[in-house]
Amino acid sequence: MRNMSQLAKDIFKYGRVKDCPVYDMHGHMGSHYGIHFPTKSAEKTVKSMQAANVQKLIFSHHGSLMMRDGNSLSLKEARKFPGLLKVYCTINPNFPEVTEKDLAAFDEARDVYVGIKLLAAYHKKPITDDGYKKAWEFANKRKLFALVHTWGDNNMNGPEQIDEVARKYPGCKIFMGHSCHGEWDKAVLLANKYKNVYLELTAVPDERGPMEKFIEKAGSKKILFGTDMPWFSYHNYIGAVLGAVRKEEDLRNIFYLNAKKLLGEIGQL
Amino acid sequence: MKIKFFDANAYIGTQMLGVYKSAATAAELLEKMDEVEIEKALVYHMAQFDYSPEEGNKMLVETMAGNKRLFGCWTLLPPQTEEVIADNFFAQMKKNRIFALNLFPVHHRFLLNGVVFGEFFKELIKRKIPLVLSMREGGATWEMLYSLLKEFPNLTCILTDLSIWGVDRYTFPLLEKYEKVYLESGVLSLHEGSFEMTVKKFGAKRLVFGTGFPEKYQEASMLHLLHSNISETDKQKIAAGNMEKLLSEVKL
C-alpha cells in the first residue's frame, strides 16, 4: 500500500489496531421495512464492533425512528452492553405527547442517553418546526448531542435549517448526519461557521471526493466517524477513510479523538 | 497468505458530470491499481455509458493497448441496429482482449429480452461469455433481470454496482435459482453482514471482488474482504480466483 501512513498499513494488515479505537457516532439497530439486515441484535452488533476495535456506538433503534414511542427499544438494547452502547433519544414531532414523556424520563436513562436524534425528512416536519422546540431547548440547556439526519437540496433538514438551529441553540453539539449529503460545500461552511456544528461521515464514504474536501476545508477536528450500523459495515467504511485521509493525526481525530473529547464534555466518556 | 486481487468493476474515463480523480487512461488506472496492489481488472470506458457504446468500445481498446493486466468489457446494443454487434464480433473481441460484455438498457433505451437478444444470448451461453449487468441508475432494473433469467437461465451474469440500500431481498432468490449468477462485492461489502451471509448460504464461488473505482474507494472493499469473517481460501477465491476461472472458460 503506497502513500499510506504506518497506522493505515497496520489497520490493513491486522484489521484493528489497539491504540487506535474507533468511535461510531451514528448507528441504528433492529430490523427495517426496506432492507434485510443480518446484524440486527445488540449481541451481533457488538461482535462486529470488536472485529474492528469499535469501542463506542451511539445509536437509535429503527423501532424508535419508524414507529410511535419506540425509544424503550434503544434503552433495552444499550443496557445489555454498558459502556459500549449509548443512545440518542429519537424525537418524532408527530407525537408531542411521546416527546414530553421521553424528555421527562430522560434523566432516568442518563446511563445511556447522550442526546437527541432527529429524522425530519422521514417525519415530514422541518427541524425548525415547533414540534421539535421542546427537545431543542432541552438539549441546548443541558449541552447534549443532537444527531440530525441532514441531506442536500432538502427543506426538512438541509443546510438552511441547520444554519437556523445552530444559531438558536449554541449549547447543543449538532452532528450533521450525512453532512448535508450532496451539498458538501454548504456543510463545510456550516462546520466552519459554528463551533457547535460537526460533519458526520455516514453515507459520505460511498463516494470519492467529499472526505478529501472536508479535511482540506474544515479540518479533521470537525469530522466524526459514523456508519449507520447495521446499514454499512465497519471495515468497508474504515477502508474508505484510509483511502481518503493520508495523515495519521487526521485519522486519529476522525476515528476517536474528536468523539472522546465530545463525550468527555458531557461526562459520558 | 498474500491475497491477490482482480477487480471486476472499474472504469476508465470520467462521467460527463465529473468524478473525483478518475483515471483518464489505462495507464492512469494501472498506476492507481499499483498504489493499492490490485493485480488485474475487468474494465470498461465511461464513454461506453455516457457518450456512445459504439465509440466508447473503440476508446477502450485504444487505451488498453493490449495490456495484459486489463481485461476489456464492451457495451452491447441490440444486434438489429448493427451499431455494436456486426460480422466477426467474437473475432474482434478476441483480437482486442475483450472477455466480457455489459449493457445499460435503461440509459441506452432498449429492452432486455429474447426478442431483442435471443440468438445472440444463446451464443453467449455457448461461448461462456459473462454478461455484466450494472444495477446503477440507467443500467438494468430488477424486473428486467428476473425476466431475462427466466428466458435465459444458463446465461452467466455478473451483477455489479448493487444499490446503497441492501439488496439481499432481490439477490438471494436469484442466487438460489440460477447457478450462473454472480455478485460483485464492491457495494455488497458496504452492507454489514450481507457479504458473509451470502457466502454462507450460496458459497464463495458466487462472488467476485470489485471496487467500483473511480466512484468508490478501492480500499473500502479491499479492507472489508481481507478482514471478513470467512475462510482464507474463500477470500482468495473471491479476491481473484473466481473471476480468473470465469474468464479462462470464455471461448472466443
Short mmCIF file of C-alpha atoms in Angstrom, two decimals:
data_model
loop_
_atom_site.label_atom_id
_atom_site.label_comp_id
_atom_site.label_asym_id
_atom_site.label_seq_id
_atom_site.Cartn_x
_atom_site.Cartn_y
_atom_site.Cartn_z
CA MET A 1 0.00 0.00 0.00
CA ARG A 2 1.81 3.03 -1.24
CA ASN A 3 1.24 6.52 0.19
CA MET A 4 -0.33 5.22 3.40
CA SER A 5 0.69 6.07 6.95
CA GLN A 6 2.05 3.28 9.15
CA LEU A 7 -1.21 3.35 11.09
CA ALA A 8 -3.21 2.77 7.90
CA LYS A 9 -0.90 -0.04 6.87
CA ASP A 10 -1.33 -1.67 10.29
CA ILE A 11 -5.12 -1.43 10.07
CA PHE A 12 -4.93 -3.06 6.65
CA LYS A 13 -2.73 -5.81 7.99
CA TYR A 14 -4.48 -6.58 11.28
CA GLY A 15 -8.00 -5.22 10.76
CA ARG A 16 -7.82 -3.45 14.12
CA VAL A 17 -5.11 -1.53 15.95
CA LYS A 18 -5.14 -1.49 19.73
CA ASP A 19 -4.09 2.12 20.21
CA CYS A 20 -6.46 3.42 17.54
CA PRO A 21 -10.00 2.66 18.67
CA VAL A 22 -13.00 3.70 16.60
CA TYR A 23 -16.00 5.60 17.96
CA ASP A 24 -19.11 5.26 15.85
CA MET A 25 -21.27 8.32 16.43
CA HIS A 26 -24.18 7.32 14.18
CA GLY A 27 -25.80 3.91 14.31
CA HIS A 28 -29.08 2.04 14.46
CA MET A 29 -30.31 -1.38 15.49
CA GLY A 30 -33.08 -3.86 14.79
CA SER A 31 -34.91 -4.85 11.62
CA HIS A 32 -36.24 -2.47 8.97
CA TYR A 33 -39.10 -2.35 6.46
CA GLY A 34 -36.89 -1.73 3.43
CA ILE A 35 -33.74 -3.76 3.99
CA HIS A 36 -32.72 -7.19 5.20
CA PHE A 37 -30.18 -6.70 7.99
CA PRO A 38 -28.26 -9.83 9.02
CA THR A 39 -26.88 -7.86 12.00
CA LYS A 40 -29.92 -6.80 13.99
CA SER A 41 -29.29 -7.52 17.65
CA ALA A 42 -27.04 -5.82 20.19
CA GLU A 43 -25.10 -9.07 20.55
CA LYS A 44 -24.27 -9.29 16.83
CA THR A 45 -23.57 -5.57 16.66
CA VAL A 46 -21.04 -5.79 19.46
CA LYS A 47 -19.33 -8.73 17.74
CA SER A 48 -18.90 -6.61 14.62
CA MET A 49 -17.65 -3.71 16.71
CA GLN A 50 -15.00 -5.87 18.34
CA ALA A 51 -13.68 -7.11 14.99
CA ALA A 52 -12.81 -3.52 14.07
CA ASN A 53 -11.92 -2.25 17.57
CA VAL A 54 -15.01 -0.04 17.70
CA GLN A 55 -15.23 0.91 21.35
CA LYS A 56 -18.36 3.01 21.31
CA LEU A 57 -21.53 3.07 19.25
CA ILE A 58 -24.20 5.72 19.73
CA PHE A 59 -27.44 4.62 18.12
CA SER A 60 -31.18 5.00 17.78
CA HIS A 61 -33.18 1.81 17.24
CA HIS A 62 -35.12 1.54 13.97
CA GLY A 63 -38.20 1.00 16.11
CA SER A 64 -37.69 4.43 17.67
CA LEU A 65 -37.47 6.03 14.23
CA MET A 66 -40.16 4.21 12.29
CA MET A 67 -42.96 3.82 14.81
CA ARG A 68 -44.57 5.72 17.64
CA ASP A 69 -42.98 5.56 21.09
CA GLY A 70 -40.02 3.24 20.41
CA ASN A 71 -37.20 4.73 22.49
CA SER A 72 -37.52 1.97 25.06
CA LEU A 73 -36.16 -0.45 22.41
CA SER A 74 -32.92 1.55 22.24
CA LEU A 75 -32.58 1.66 26.01
CA LYS A 76 -33.15 -2.07 26.39
CA GLU A 77 -30.51 -3.00 23.82
CA ALA A 78 -27.94 -0.47 25.04
CA ARG A 79 -28.15 -1.67 28.62
CA LYS A 80 -27.05 -5.13 27.55
CA PHE A 81 -23.58 -3.67 26.93
CA PRO A 82 -22.93 -0.82 29.36
CA GLY A 83 -20.17 1.48 28.21
CA LEU A 84 -20.08 0.15 24.65
CA LEU A 85 -23.51 1.29 23.55
CA LYS A 86 -25.04 4.73 24.06
CA VAL A 87 -28.35 6.10 22.82
CA TYR A 88 -29.85 9.10 21.08
CA CYS A 89 -33.43 9.73 22.17
CA THR A 90 -35.47 9.92 18.96
CA ILE A 91 -37.76 12.91 18.69
CA ASN A 92 -40.73 12.48 16.36
CA PRO A 93 -42.64 15.78 16.14
CA ASN A 94 -45.82 13.98 15.08
CA PHE A 95 -46.27 12.68 18.62
CA PRO A 96 -45.71 15.58 21.06
CA GLU A 97 -47.13 13.59 23.95
CA VAL A 98 -44.41 10.95 23.46
CA THR A 99 -41.71 13.61 23.26
CA GLU A 100 -42.96 15.09 26.51
CA LYS A 101 -42.90 11.68 28.19
CA ASP A 102 -39.44 10.82 26.85
CA LEU A 103 -37.89 14.12 27.90
CA ALA A 104 -39.44 13.80 31.37
CA ALA A 105 -37.85 10.36 31.70
CA PHE A 106 -34.53 11.36 30.11
CA ASP A 107 -32.61 11.70 33.38
CA GLU A 108 -33.61 8.22 34.48
CA ALA A 109 -31.72 6.94 31.45
CA ARG A 110 -28.59 9.08 31.68
CA ASP A 111 -26.57 5.87 31.95
CA VAL A 112 -27.13 5.50 28.20
CA TYR A 113 -28.69 8.68 26.79
CA VAL A 114 -26.25 11.22 25.31
CA GLY A 115 -28.60 13.37 23.27
CA ILE A 116 -31.40 13.53 20.74
CA LYS A 117 -31.88 12.19 17.21
CA LEU A 118 -33.93 13.98 14.53
CA LEU A 119 -35.08 12.35 11.30
CA ALA A 120 -37.08 15.19 9.85
CA ALA A 121 -37.10 14.10 6.18
CA TYR A 122 -38.92 10.93 7.19
CA HIS A 123 -41.13 12.52 9.82
CA LYS A 124 -42.07 15.24 7.31
CA LYS A 125 -41.63 18.25 9.55
CA PRO A 126 -38.58 20.55 9.30
CA ILE A 127 -36.17 20.57 12.22
CA THR A 128 -37.19 24.20 12.78
CA ASP A 129 -40.81 23.14 13.35
CA ASP A 130 -42.44 23.88 16.70
CA GLY A 131 -42.83 20.15 17.23
CA TYR A 132 -39.10 19.96 17.96
CA LYS A 133 -38.85 23.11 20.05
CA LYS A 134 -39.07 21.50 23.48
CA ALA A 135 -36.45 18.92 22.55
CA TRP A 136 -34.07 21.55 21.16
CA GLU A 137 -34.45 23.69 24.28
CA PHE A 138 -33.93 20.66 26.48
CA ALA A 139 -30.76 19.62 24.62
CA ASN A 140 -29.49 23.20 24.45
CA LYS A 141 -29.84 23.76 28.18
CA ARG A 142 -28.07 20.52 29.02
CA LYS A 143 -25.44 20.87 26.27
CA LEU A 144 -26.37 17.49 24.79
CA PHE A 145 -25.61 15.96 21.40
CA ALA A 146 -28.13 16.40 18.60
CA LEU A 147 -27.64 13.98 15.74
CA VAL A 148 -29.64 15.37 12.85
CA HIS A 149 -30.20 13.43 9.64
CA THR A 150 -29.21 16.02 7.01
CA TRP A 151 -29.35 15.95 3.22
CA GLY A 152 -28.69 18.42 0.45
CA ASP A 153 -31.46 20.06 -1.59
CA ASN A 154 -33.89 19.38 1.19
CA ASN A 155 -36.13 21.75 3.11
CA MET A 156 -36.70 19.49 6.10
CA ASN A 157 -33.09 19.06 7.21
CA GLY A 158 -30.91 20.84 4.69
CA PRO A 159 -28.12 23.37 5.26
CA GLU A 160 -30.55 26.28 5.72
CA GLN A 161 -32.37 24.56 8.56
CA ILE A 162 -29.07 23.61 10.23
CA ASP A 163 -27.96 27.22 9.99
CA GLU A 164 -31.08 28.29 11.86
CA VAL A 165 -30.90 25.74 14.70
CA ALA A 166 -27.14 26.12 15.13
CA ARG A 167 -27.64 29.84 15.70
CA LYS A 168 -30.59 29.35 18.01
CA TYR A 169 -29.18 26.54 20.13
CA PRO A 170 -25.44 27.14 20.61
CA GLY A 171 -25.36 24.87 23.65
CA CYS A 172 -26.15 21.79 21.58
CA LYS A 173 -23.41 19.87 19.89
CA ILE A 174 -25.01 19.40 16.48
CA PHE A 175 -23.81 16.48 14.37
CA MET A 176 -24.83 16.81 10.72
CA GLY A 177 -25.61 13.17 9.96
CA HIS A 178 -24.56 12.52 6.33
CA SER A 179 -23.06 16.03 6.22
CA CYS A 180 -25.87 17.56 4.11
CA HIS A 181 -25.26 14.81 1.54
CA GLY A 182 -24.52 16.30 -1.86
CA GLU A 183 -24.28 19.90 -0.68
CA TRP A 184 -20.79 19.30 0.64
CA ASP A 185 -19.60 22.91 0.35
CA LYS A 186 -22.50 24.17 2.42
CA ALA A 187 -21.82 21.53 5.06
CA VAL A 188 -18.22 22.70 5.25
CA LEU A 189 -19.35 26.32 5.58
CA LEU A 190 -21.61 25.41 8.50
CA ALA A 191 -18.90 23.40 10.24
CA ASN A 192 -16.58 26.39 9.92
CA LYS A 193 -19.19 28.97 10.88
CA TYR A 194 -20.39 27.31 14.08
CA LYS A 195 -18.22 25.95 16.84
CA ASN A 196 -21.02 23.55 17.83
CA VAL A 197 -21.58 22.01 14.37
CA TYR A 198 -19.76 18.87 13.17
CA LEU A 199 -19.54 16.92 9.92
CA GLU A 200 -20.60 13.30 10.36
CA LEU A 201 -19.44 10.70 7.85
CA THR A 202 -22.30 8.24 7.41
CA ALA A 203 -23.06 7.84 3.66
CA VAL A 204 -20.19 10.19 2.83
CA PRO A 205 -17.57 7.47 2.06
CA ASP A 206 -19.86 5.97 -0.60
CA GLU A 207 -18.34 8.47 -2.99
CA ARG A 208 -14.73 9.54 -3.51
CA GLY A 209 -14.02 13.22 -3.04
CA PRO A 210 -16.14 14.73 -0.23
CA MET A 211 -13.94 13.43 2.60
CA GLU A 212 -10.87 14.93 0.98
CA LYS A 213 -12.76 18.22 0.74
CA PHE A 214 -13.74 18.08 4.42
CA ILE A 215 -10.14 17.53 5.51
CA GLU A 216 -8.87 20.34 3.35
CA LYS A 217 -11.58 22.93 4.04
CA ALA A 218 -12.85 22.15 7.55
CA GLY A 219 -10.00 20.16 9.08
CA SER A 220 -10.13 16.76 10.74
CA LYS A 221 -11.12 18.16 14.15
CA LYS A 222 -14.61 18.85 12.85
CA ILE A 223 -15.20 15.38 11.43
CA LEU A 224 -16.89 12.49 13.25
CA PHE A 225 -16.89 8.87 12.17
CA GLY A 226 -20.27 7.17 11.74
CA THR A 227 -21.64 4.20 9.82
CA ASP A 228 -25.42 3.94 10.20
CA MET A 229 -24.61 0.49 11.58
CA PRO A 230 -26.03 -2.03 10.51
CA TRP A 231 -26.60 -0.28 7.20
CA PHE A 232 -22.88 -0.03 6.49
CA SER A 233 -20.01 -2.22 7.61
CA TYR A 234 -17.08 -1.15 9.73
CA HIS A 235 -14.23 -2.45 7.60
CA ASN A 236 -15.70 -1.04 4.41
CA TYR A 237 -16.07 2.42 5.95
CA ILE A 238 -12.73 2.34 7.73
CA GLY A 239 -11.13 1.29 4.43
CA ALA A 240 -12.76 4.21 2.68
CA VAL A 241 -11.44 6.65 5.30
CA LEU A 242 -7.97 5.16 4.86
CA GLY A 243 -8.33 5.72 1.12
CA ALA A 244 -9.19 9.38 1.61
CA VAL A 245 -7.15 10.50 4.60
CA ARG A 246 -3.36 10.23 4.49
CA LYS A 247 -2.11 11.79 7.74
CA GLU A 248 -2.11 9.67 10.88
CA GLU A 249 -3.09 12.66 13.03
CA ASP A 250 -6.20 13.21 10.90
CA LEU A 251 -7.11 9.53 11.05
CA ARG A 252 -6.90 9.51 14.83
CA ASN A 253 -9.02 12.67 15.10
CA ILE A 254 -11.73 11.16 12.93
CA PHE A 255 -11.70 7.65 14.34
CA TYR A 256 -11.76 8.52 18.06
CA LEU A 257 -10.10 11.69 19.38
CA ASN A 258 -12.91 14.10 18.44
CA ALA A 259 -15.58 11.76 19.76
CA LYS A 260 -13.75 11.16 23.03
CA LYS A 261 -13.40 14.89 23.58
CA LEU A 262 -17.11 15.48 22.98
CA LEU A 263 -18.18 12.58 25.18
CA GLY A 264 -15.86 13.89 27.88
CA GLU A 265 -17.52 17.30 27.71
CA ILE A 266 -20.90 15.77 28.53
CA GLY A 267 -19.48 13.43 31.17
CA GLN A 268 -20.16 10.28 29.16
CA LEU A 269 -16.69 9.01 28.35
CA MET B 1 -1.26 -15.90 2.73
CA LYS B 2 -0.91 -12.88 0.49
CA ILE B 3 -4.25 -12.18 -1.18
CA LYS B 4 -4.13 -11.37 -4.89
CA PHE B 5 -6.83 -9.01 -6.20
CA PHE B 6 -8.68 -8.96 -9.53
CA ASP B 7 -11.07 -6.00 -9.72
CA ALA B 8 -14.23 -6.96 -11.63
CA ASN B 9 -15.68 -3.47 -11.66
CA ALA B 10 -13.60 -0.45 -12.61
CA TYR B 11 -13.82 2.05 -15.40
CA ILE B 12 -11.52 4.35 -17.32
CA GLY B 13 -12.56 7.90 -18.13
CA THR B 14 -14.92 10.14 -16.25
CA GLN B 15 -18.64 10.82 -16.22
CA MET B 16 -19.87 13.89 -18.03
CA LEU B 17 -20.68 15.34 -14.61
CA GLY B 18 -17.13 14.62 -13.43
CA VAL B 19 -15.74 12.11 -10.95
CA TYR B 20 -13.09 12.83 -8.33
CA LYS B 21 -9.60 11.93 -9.58
CA SER B 22 -10.73 9.38 -12.14
CA ALA B 23 -8.29 7.57 -14.43
CA ALA B 24 -8.32 9.24 -17.84
CA THR B 25 -6.30 6.45 -19.44
CA ALA B 26 -5.49 2.80 -18.88
CA ALA B 27 -2.03 3.84 -17.74
CA GLU B 28 -3.53 6.04 -15.02
CA LEU B 29 -5.81 3.23 -13.89
CA LEU B 30 -2.86 0.85 -13.69
CA GLU B 31 -0.99 3.39 -11.59
CA LYS B 32 -3.91 3.57 -9.16
CA MET B 33 -4.14 -0.23 -9.10
CA ASP B 34 -0.42 -0.44 -8.30
CA GLU B 35 -0.86 2.01 -5.46
CA VAL B 36 -3.27 -0.34 -3.67
CA GLU B 37 -1.80 -3.60 -5.03
CA ILE B 38 -4.58 -4.74 -7.32
CA GLU B 39 -3.10 -7.01 -9.95
CA LYS B 40 -5.75 -7.23 -12.66
CA ALA B 41 -9.05 -5.63 -13.63
CA LEU B 42 -12.04 -6.06 -15.91
CA VAL B 43 -12.57 -2.59 -17.30
CA TYR B 44 -14.84 -0.52 -19.49
CA HIS B 45 -14.69 3.10 -20.57
CA MET B 46 -17.24 5.52 -19.15
CA ALA B 47 -17.79 6.83 -22.69
CA GLN B 48 -19.46 3.46 -23.38
CA PHE B 49 -22.17 4.52 -20.94
CA ASP B 50 -22.33 8.29 -21.14
CA TYR B 51 -21.41 9.06 -24.73
CA SER B 52 -21.83 6.18 -27.17
CA PRO B 53 -21.29 2.43 -26.85
CA GLU B 54 -20.08 2.35 -30.44
CA GLU B 55 -17.38 4.96 -29.91
CA GLY B 56 -16.70 4.10 -26.27
CA ASN B 57 -15.89 0.49 -27.16
CA LYS B 58 -13.25 1.75 -29.58
CA MET B 59 -11.85 4.14 -26.98
CA LEU B 60 -11.50 1.26 -24.54
CA VAL B 61 -9.47 -0.81 -26.99
CA GLU B 62 -7.28 2.14 -27.84
CA THR B 63 -6.40 2.98 -24.26
CA MET B 64 -5.96 -0.65 -23.12
CA ALA B 65 -3.44 -1.12 -25.94
CA GLY B 66 -3.23 -4.85 -25.30
CA ASN B 67 -2.09 -4.51 -21.68
CA LYS B 68 -2.12 -7.99 -20.18
CA ARG B 69 -3.32 -6.85 -16.72
CA LEU B 70 -6.50 -5.39 -18.15
CA PHE B 71 -9.44 -7.39 -19.49
CA GLY B 72 -11.89 -5.44 -21.62
CA CYS B 73 -15.66 -5.31 -21.34
CA TRP B 74 -17.61 -3.93 -24.30
CA THR B 75 -21.09 -2.47 -24.13
CA LEU B 76 -23.89 -4.06 -26.16
CA LEU B 77 -26.75 -2.53 -28.11
CA PRO B 78 -29.49 -4.51 -29.91
CA PRO B 79 -27.96 -6.67 -32.69
CA GLN B 80 -30.58 -5.50 -35.20
CA THR B 81 -29.21 -1.93 -35.41
CA GLU B 82 -25.68 -3.20 -36.14
CA GLU B 83 -24.14 -0.37 -34.12
CA VAL B 84 -22.05 -2.70 -31.99
CA ILE B 85 -22.77 -6.29 -32.93
CA ALA B 86 -21.64 -6.88 -36.50
CA ASP B 87 -19.81 -9.51 -38.54
CA ASN B 88 -16.79 -11.09 -36.85
CA PHE B 89 -17.91 -9.71 -33.49
CA PHE B 90 -16.39 -12.52 -31.46
CA ALA B 91 -13.19 -12.50 -33.50
CA GLN B 92 -12.94 -8.77 -32.78
CA MET B 93 -13.45 -9.45 -29.09
CA LYS B 94 -10.57 -11.94 -29.14
CA LYS B 95 -8.29 -9.65 -31.06
CA ASN B 96 -8.89 -6.77 -28.65
CA ARG B 97 -8.77 -8.67 -25.32
CA ILE B 98 -12.50 -8.25 -24.68
CA PHE B 99 -13.57 -11.01 -22.30
CA ALA B 100 -16.99 -9.84 -21.12
CA LEU B 101 -19.91 -7.70 -22.25
CA ASN B 102 -22.11 -5.25 -20.39
CA LEU B 103 -25.28 -3.37 -21.19
CA PHE B 104 -27.25 -0.44 -19.85
CA PRO B 105 -30.78 -0.94 -21.19
CA VAL B 106 -32.47 1.95 -19.39
CA HIS B 107 -29.90 4.59 -20.29
CA HIS B 108 -29.43 3.31 -23.85
CA ARG B 109 -33.15 2.83 -24.41
CA PHE B 110 -33.79 -0.76 -25.43
CA LEU B 111 -35.42 -3.83 -23.95
CA LEU B 112 -33.53 -6.66 -22.39
CA ASN B 113 -35.25 -9.80 -23.62
CA GLY B 114 -35.25 -12.65 -26.10
CA VAL B 115 -36.97 -10.68 -28.85
CA VAL B 116 -34.00 -8.34 -28.94
CA PHE B 117 -31.11 -10.63 -27.98
CA GLY B 118 -32.41 -14.20 -28.48
CA GLU B 119 -29.86 -15.74 -30.83
CA PHE B 120 -27.05 -13.57 -29.55
CA PHE B 121 -27.55 -14.59 -25.92
CA LYS B 122 -27.68 -18.27 -26.97
CA GLU B 123 -24.24 -17.71 -28.47
CA LEU B 124 -23.00 -16.07 -25.24
CA ILE B 125 -24.17 -19.11 -23.27
CA LYS B 126 -22.36 -21.44 -25.68
CA ARG B 127 -19.17 -19.38 -25.50
CA LYS B 128 -19.47 -18.84 -21.71
CA ILE B 129 -19.05 -15.10 -22.13
CA PRO B 130 -20.11 -13.27 -18.94
CA LEU B 131 -22.72 -10.58 -19.21
CA VAL B 132 -22.09 -7.79 -16.72
CA LEU B 133 -25.27 -6.11 -15.54
CA SER B 134 -24.85 -2.89 -13.65
CA MET B 135 -27.68 -2.13 -11.27
CA ARG B 136 -26.71 1.56 -11.23
CA GLU B 137 -29.17 4.17 -12.45
CA GLY B 138 -29.53 3.66 -16.19
CA GLY B 139 -28.44 0.03 -16.00
CA ALA B 140 -30.79 -2.92 -15.62
CA THR B 141 -33.77 -2.99 -13.28
CA TRP B 142 -34.54 -5.94 -11.03
CA GLU B 143 -37.72 -6.65 -13.02
CA MET B 144 -35.70 -6.79 -16.25
CA LEU B 145 -33.16 -9.08 -14.67
CA TYR B 146 -35.75 -11.51 -13.30
CA SER B 147 -37.46 -11.71 -16.74
CA LEU B 148 -34.15 -12.13 -18.54
CA LEU B 149 -33.05 -15.04 -16.39
CA LYS B 150 -36.42 -16.73 -16.79
CA GLU B 151 -35.77 -16.72 -20.55
CA PHE B 152 -32.04 -17.48 -20.36
CA PRO B 153 -31.39 -19.38 -17.11
CA ASN B 154 -27.93 -20.51 -18.23
CA LEU B 155 -26.59 -17.06 -19.01
CA THR B 156 -23.54 -16.15 -16.94
CA CYS B 157 -24.44 -12.84 -15.30
CA ILE B 158 -22.27 -10.72 -13.02
CA LEU B 159 -24.33 -8.15 -11.14
CA THR B 160 -22.37 -5.01 -10.32
CA ASP B 161 -22.99 -1.65 -8.62
CA LEU B 162 -25.54 -3.12 -6.24
CA SER B 163 -27.65 -0.49 -4.52
CA ILE B 164 -26.58 1.51 -1.46
CA TRP B 165 -29.73 0.18 0.20
CA GLY B 166 -29.20 -3.53 0.86
CA VAL B 167 -30.35 -5.87 -1.91
CA ASP B 168 -30.49 -9.32 -0.28
CA ARG B 169 -34.24 -9.49 -0.84
CA TYR B 170 -33.56 -9.20 -4.58
CA THR B 171 -30.34 -11.18 -4.89
CA PHE B 172 -30.94 -14.21 -2.66
CA PRO B 173 -33.81 -15.61 -4.80
CA LEU B 174 -31.69 -15.21 -7.94
CA LEU B 175 -28.68 -16.91 -6.36
CA GLU B 176 -30.91 -19.72 -5.19
CA LYS B 177 -32.50 -20.34 -8.60
CA TYR B 178 -29.77 -19.55 -11.15
CA GLU B 179 -26.35 -21.06 -10.58
CA LYS B 180 -24.60 -18.81 -13.08
CA VAL B 181 -25.48 -15.57 -11.35
CA TYR B 182 -22.56 -13.88 -9.59
CA LEU B 183 -22.42 -10.79 -7.40
CA GLU B 184 -19.67 -8.20 -7.48
CA SER B 185 -18.52 -7.48 -3.95
CA GLY B 186 -17.95 -3.70 -4.01
CA VAL B 187 -21.21 -2.26 -2.75
CA LEU B 188 -22.24 -5.59 -1.26
CA SER B 189 -19.35 -5.26 1.18
CA LEU B 190 -20.86 -1.99 2.32
CA HIS B 191 -23.77 -3.76 3.97
CA GLU B 192 -22.96 -5.11 7.40
CA GLY B 193 -23.15 -8.91 7.39
CA SER B 194 -24.69 -9.35 3.91
CA PHE B 195 -21.43 -10.40 2.30
CA GLU B 196 -20.77 -13.09 4.91
CA MET B 197 -24.35 -14.33 4.81
CA THR B 198 -24.22 -14.60 1.01
CA VAL B 199 -21.06 -16.70 1.25
CA LYS B 200 -22.58 -18.88 3.96
CA LYS B 201 -25.82 -19.51 2.06
CA PHE B 202 -24.56 -19.80 -1.51
CA GLY B 203 -20.80 -20.38 -1.29
CA ALA B 204 -17.79 -18.18 -2.07
CA LYS B 205 -17.94 -19.22 -5.73
CA ARG B 206 -20.88 -16.84 -6.28
CA LEU B 207 -18.93 -13.66 -5.53
CA VAL B 208 -16.28 -11.75 -7.43
CA PHE B 209 -14.27 -8.92 -5.95
CA GLY B 210 -14.88 -5.42 -7.30
CA THR B 211 -14.22 -1.86 -6.23
CA GLY B 212 -16.42 0.46 -8.28
CA PHE B 213 -13.39 2.70 -8.91
CA PRO B 214 -13.25 5.63 -9.61
CA GLU B 215 -16.52 6.43 -7.88
CA LYS B 216 -15.74 4.27 -4.84
CA TYR B 217 -12.61 3.83 -2.76
CA GLN B 218 -10.70 0.69 -3.71
CA GLU B 219 -9.50 0.45 -0.12
CA ALA B 220 -13.07 0.04 1.18
CA SER B 221 -13.94 -3.30 -0.43
CA MET B 222 -10.33 -4.48 -0.07
CA LEU B 223 -10.16 -3.94 3.69
CA HIS B 224 -13.60 -5.49 4.04
CA LEU B 225 -12.64 -8.65 2.16
CA LEU B 226 -9.31 -9.02 3.94
CA HIS B 227 -10.98 -8.96 7.36
CA SER B 228 -14.34 -10.53 6.60
CA ASN B 229 -15.47 -13.47 8.67
CA ILE B 230 -14.91 -16.16 6.01
CA SER B 231 -12.05 -18.63 5.40
CA GLU B 232 -8.75 -17.59 3.81
CA THR B 233 -9.44 -19.97 0.91
CA ASP B 234 -12.79 -18.30 0.27
CA LYS B 235 -11.17 -14.87 0.43
CA GLN B 236 -8.71 -15.79 -2.31
CA LYS B 237 -11.46 -17.27 -4.46
CA ILE B 238 -13.46 -14.05 -4.22
CA ALA B 239 -10.47 -11.72 -4.49
CA ALA B 240 -9.32 -13.15 -7.83
CA GLY B 241 -9.86 -16.88 -8.28
CA ASN B 242 -13.50 -16.84 -9.33
CA MET B 243 -13.01 -14.10 -11.88
CA GLU B 244 -9.91 -15.74 -13.33
CA LYS B 245 -11.82 -19.00 -13.65
CA LEU B 246 -14.80 -17.34 -15.36
CA LEU B 247 -12.60 -15.58 -17.89
CA SER B 248 -10.48 -18.67 -18.54
CA GLU B 249 -13.61 -20.51 -19.67
CA VAL B 250 -14.54 -17.88 -22.27
CA LYS B 251 -14.39 -19.27 -25.82
CA LEU B 252 -13.72 -16.62 -28.46
#
